[in-house]
């Protein structure tokens, strides 16, 4: 068989099965060719990111025997994947495949044991690089799965040390960094072994991941969880905070990041902490009495909260929860700021000794009227939820701080490498001497004829912009004196802040700067095609600025986020552009193949999960048909329940055969039997009415950045609704939510429907169930009292729910993992589109969520125009990251120098301690 030269590692990455790869290497590749392919892999950074999603990887790593050259090739690919900028979910998936594989437990030990017996000089000289790749893999696997991988890693470490000693003895040069990496890994292993002996780590159970730096101090901000701990919320100890330095330099970059992390975190933790402590004090002062009607300043309470069912969403696995809506029945949910998208909620079942964190992922006013809202749990809380008792009842509290705006910035601060902090010499070292952009040092010839006043367009000629005497006059550019100085500063310095009151021309100057940069992009975009990045606080401000840019840039704009009201900009939306066939045809294969494969995983898991979700949701919506509950009843109770059917068979001919309504006493419900229900339905909530905020809908629109993943195969809402309706008809004998209330034998009048619905809802909300002992001692269920019948019904339903949750638990993990990997691939696809744009734009919330700067290559030259106030310590300076063609124009909006009073911005803590606004 003739083998084309182009077939090689690319086939391994994008096509092959493991057996094919080994046969190919064995039959068609010489050692020299393998080395060439390995060197070629050094440039294949993007393909390393798609390794974890390839279907051939897991079978390949599962093999227990492997050629030496394939082992080295795999180590190189895996180490490159771990060193890439892939999302944590993708790396976790890759590490999960490796940790239990034959490659880690069998192949690598045999490979390391054979190092000392290698006699080929060339091969021995290459061993240090191979061992360094193995160390990189082991470090990542151990950091992500510390408990379950420590034994395997420790075994490999005992083999690595003799291998290195053998290489040194034979004269091979081993770089000091390899020795340092090995010592770091040994430190991690010893630390975990100590924890295991002390009983602070569960054997084989990974409940957390280690930091990649073993010698971090315990007070280091990278060790502080973003979410507050139970100790923080229950105890009144003062948090440790550092003041923001505004008039002097920071001793180190680490201290700078530490200070801002703590201040920003305290901004959102404080309202939650003080609210919960106030609630706990109120409970102590009113021992034995409920505090459901007490109004607290910093938190909002939702009592009797239960998890109904998991739901598949674009952003991962969510849960629909049900809370007691009775105290809130007069809230106008369409306009209320309660339970807005992105708000943080805390659920506790033990008086806040422990709790779960989640964020509001979707709100439907109609669902909220019934006491239901959709939430997404944090990763740590999902793990806790799996160990939580079934049918647990929680108190849910909502903090008034908008958490999502904080979370992404805090995560970004944690991930920020200290030696790569942009603007370090100005932000940290407070260097007042701002340098010119790096690209202007080789060529500073600017042509400003495009931004000149119409009367002077032909008179303005190219000039050297670093020579202040060569500039056109402010009259020729159509600017006043202050605008001219701002414009000149922005084009000749690395960073600039332009601030001023409304009407002074900040937007006007910003558009001229953007136009000048685009006209002269040959200066800053010569070696790498790079766009301008524009960030604004609000969607409206972004639309306004972009429409101004569109007047002189008709193509090449990409707007991230779909909350745009501009018809002009509609065709430039990232979602619309990424759906176009022209763009899909330009995507590389290593981003198409994993996207399609993972999309199928998501769709398959979603299909089954939604069936379980509808099943569980039905138990809260109405009465389940006895045939659905049959396997959860004793045989004796099933026969007893249907004894009445045998006696009155003629009444059931042609009808929906169900006797559970009659058994629960609902068929002939009279008004006299439901006086308590009517009283409950008409009872006014205690305390004053809830204050309504009319701007809540607009606020949610600003918060919802529409940052979703779009994949094939997802069924639309219409089809999903049809499936739900069909299943509800099959599972429910009577719904408490639909108007077409009937049971197959009786039709109900309007007032009867209302009474019946209220009765069912009231009973379904109750928590008490019959014990198994009581169930066994009552063989004749027709002799039970009404309340006992409902308690027995709830016992059957609890068993039904437990079975549904057990069947869905594994699929929930599979679905969440697949969605996270799909999101990573989708982001890489979006980056391909963004890199080819001339001007890309985001509102401030999207920018913090996607942290697009983390995904850009360092060589990308990205002019950056943003409406941020960085800090009060910076005044009218213009910064650019060293060595890059990046320019940042930071404009203050129409507000005071202390920052904007805006829900998505940091609160008063950082400002009170001397802080400013956002950190770029």
Short mmCIF file of N, CA and C in Angstrom, two decimals, residues 546-547 550 565-572:
data_model
loop_
_atom_site.label_atom_id
_atom_site.label_comp_id
_atom_site.label_asym_id
_atom_site.label_seq_id
_atom_site.Cartn_x
_atom_site.Cartn_y
_atom_site.Cartn_z
N UNK A 546 -20.38 51.60 18.17
CA UNK A 546 -20.18 50.77 16.98
C UNK A 546 -20.84 51.37 15.75
N UNK A 547 -22.00 51.96 15.93
CA UNK A 547 -22.65 52.60 14.79
C UNK A 547 -21.80 53.75 14.27
N UNK A 550 -19.14 52.11 12.26
CA UNK A 550 -19.68 51.56 11.01
C UNK A 550 -19.73 52.60 9.90
N UNK A 565 -29.91 46.31 20.14
CA UNK A 565 -31.17 46.81 19.56
C UNK A 565 -30.93 47.47 18.22
N UNK A 566 -29.72 47.41 17.71
CA UNK A 566 -29.38 48.09 16.46
C UNK A 566 -29.57 47.17 15.27
N UNK A 567 -30.38 47.60 14.33
CA UNK A 567 -30.57 46.83 13.11
C UNK A 567 -29.31 46.88 12.24
N UNK A 568 -28.58 47.99 12.32
CA UNK A 568 -27.36 48.14 11.52
C UNK A 568 -26.34 47.08 11.89
N UNK A 569 -26.27 46.74 13.19
CA UNK A 569 -25.22 45.86 13.69
C UNK A 569 -25.65 44.39 13.72
N UNK A 570 -26.88 44.11 13.35
CA UNK A 570 -27.39 42.74 13.48
C UNK A 570 -26.54 41.73 12.72
N UNK A 571 -26.11 42.07 11.53
CA UNK A 571 -25.36 41.10 10.72
C UNK A 571 -23.93 40.90 11.22
N UNK A 572 -23.49 41.75 12.17
CA UNK A 572 -22.14 41.62 12.70
C UNK A 572 -22.10 40.83 14.00
#
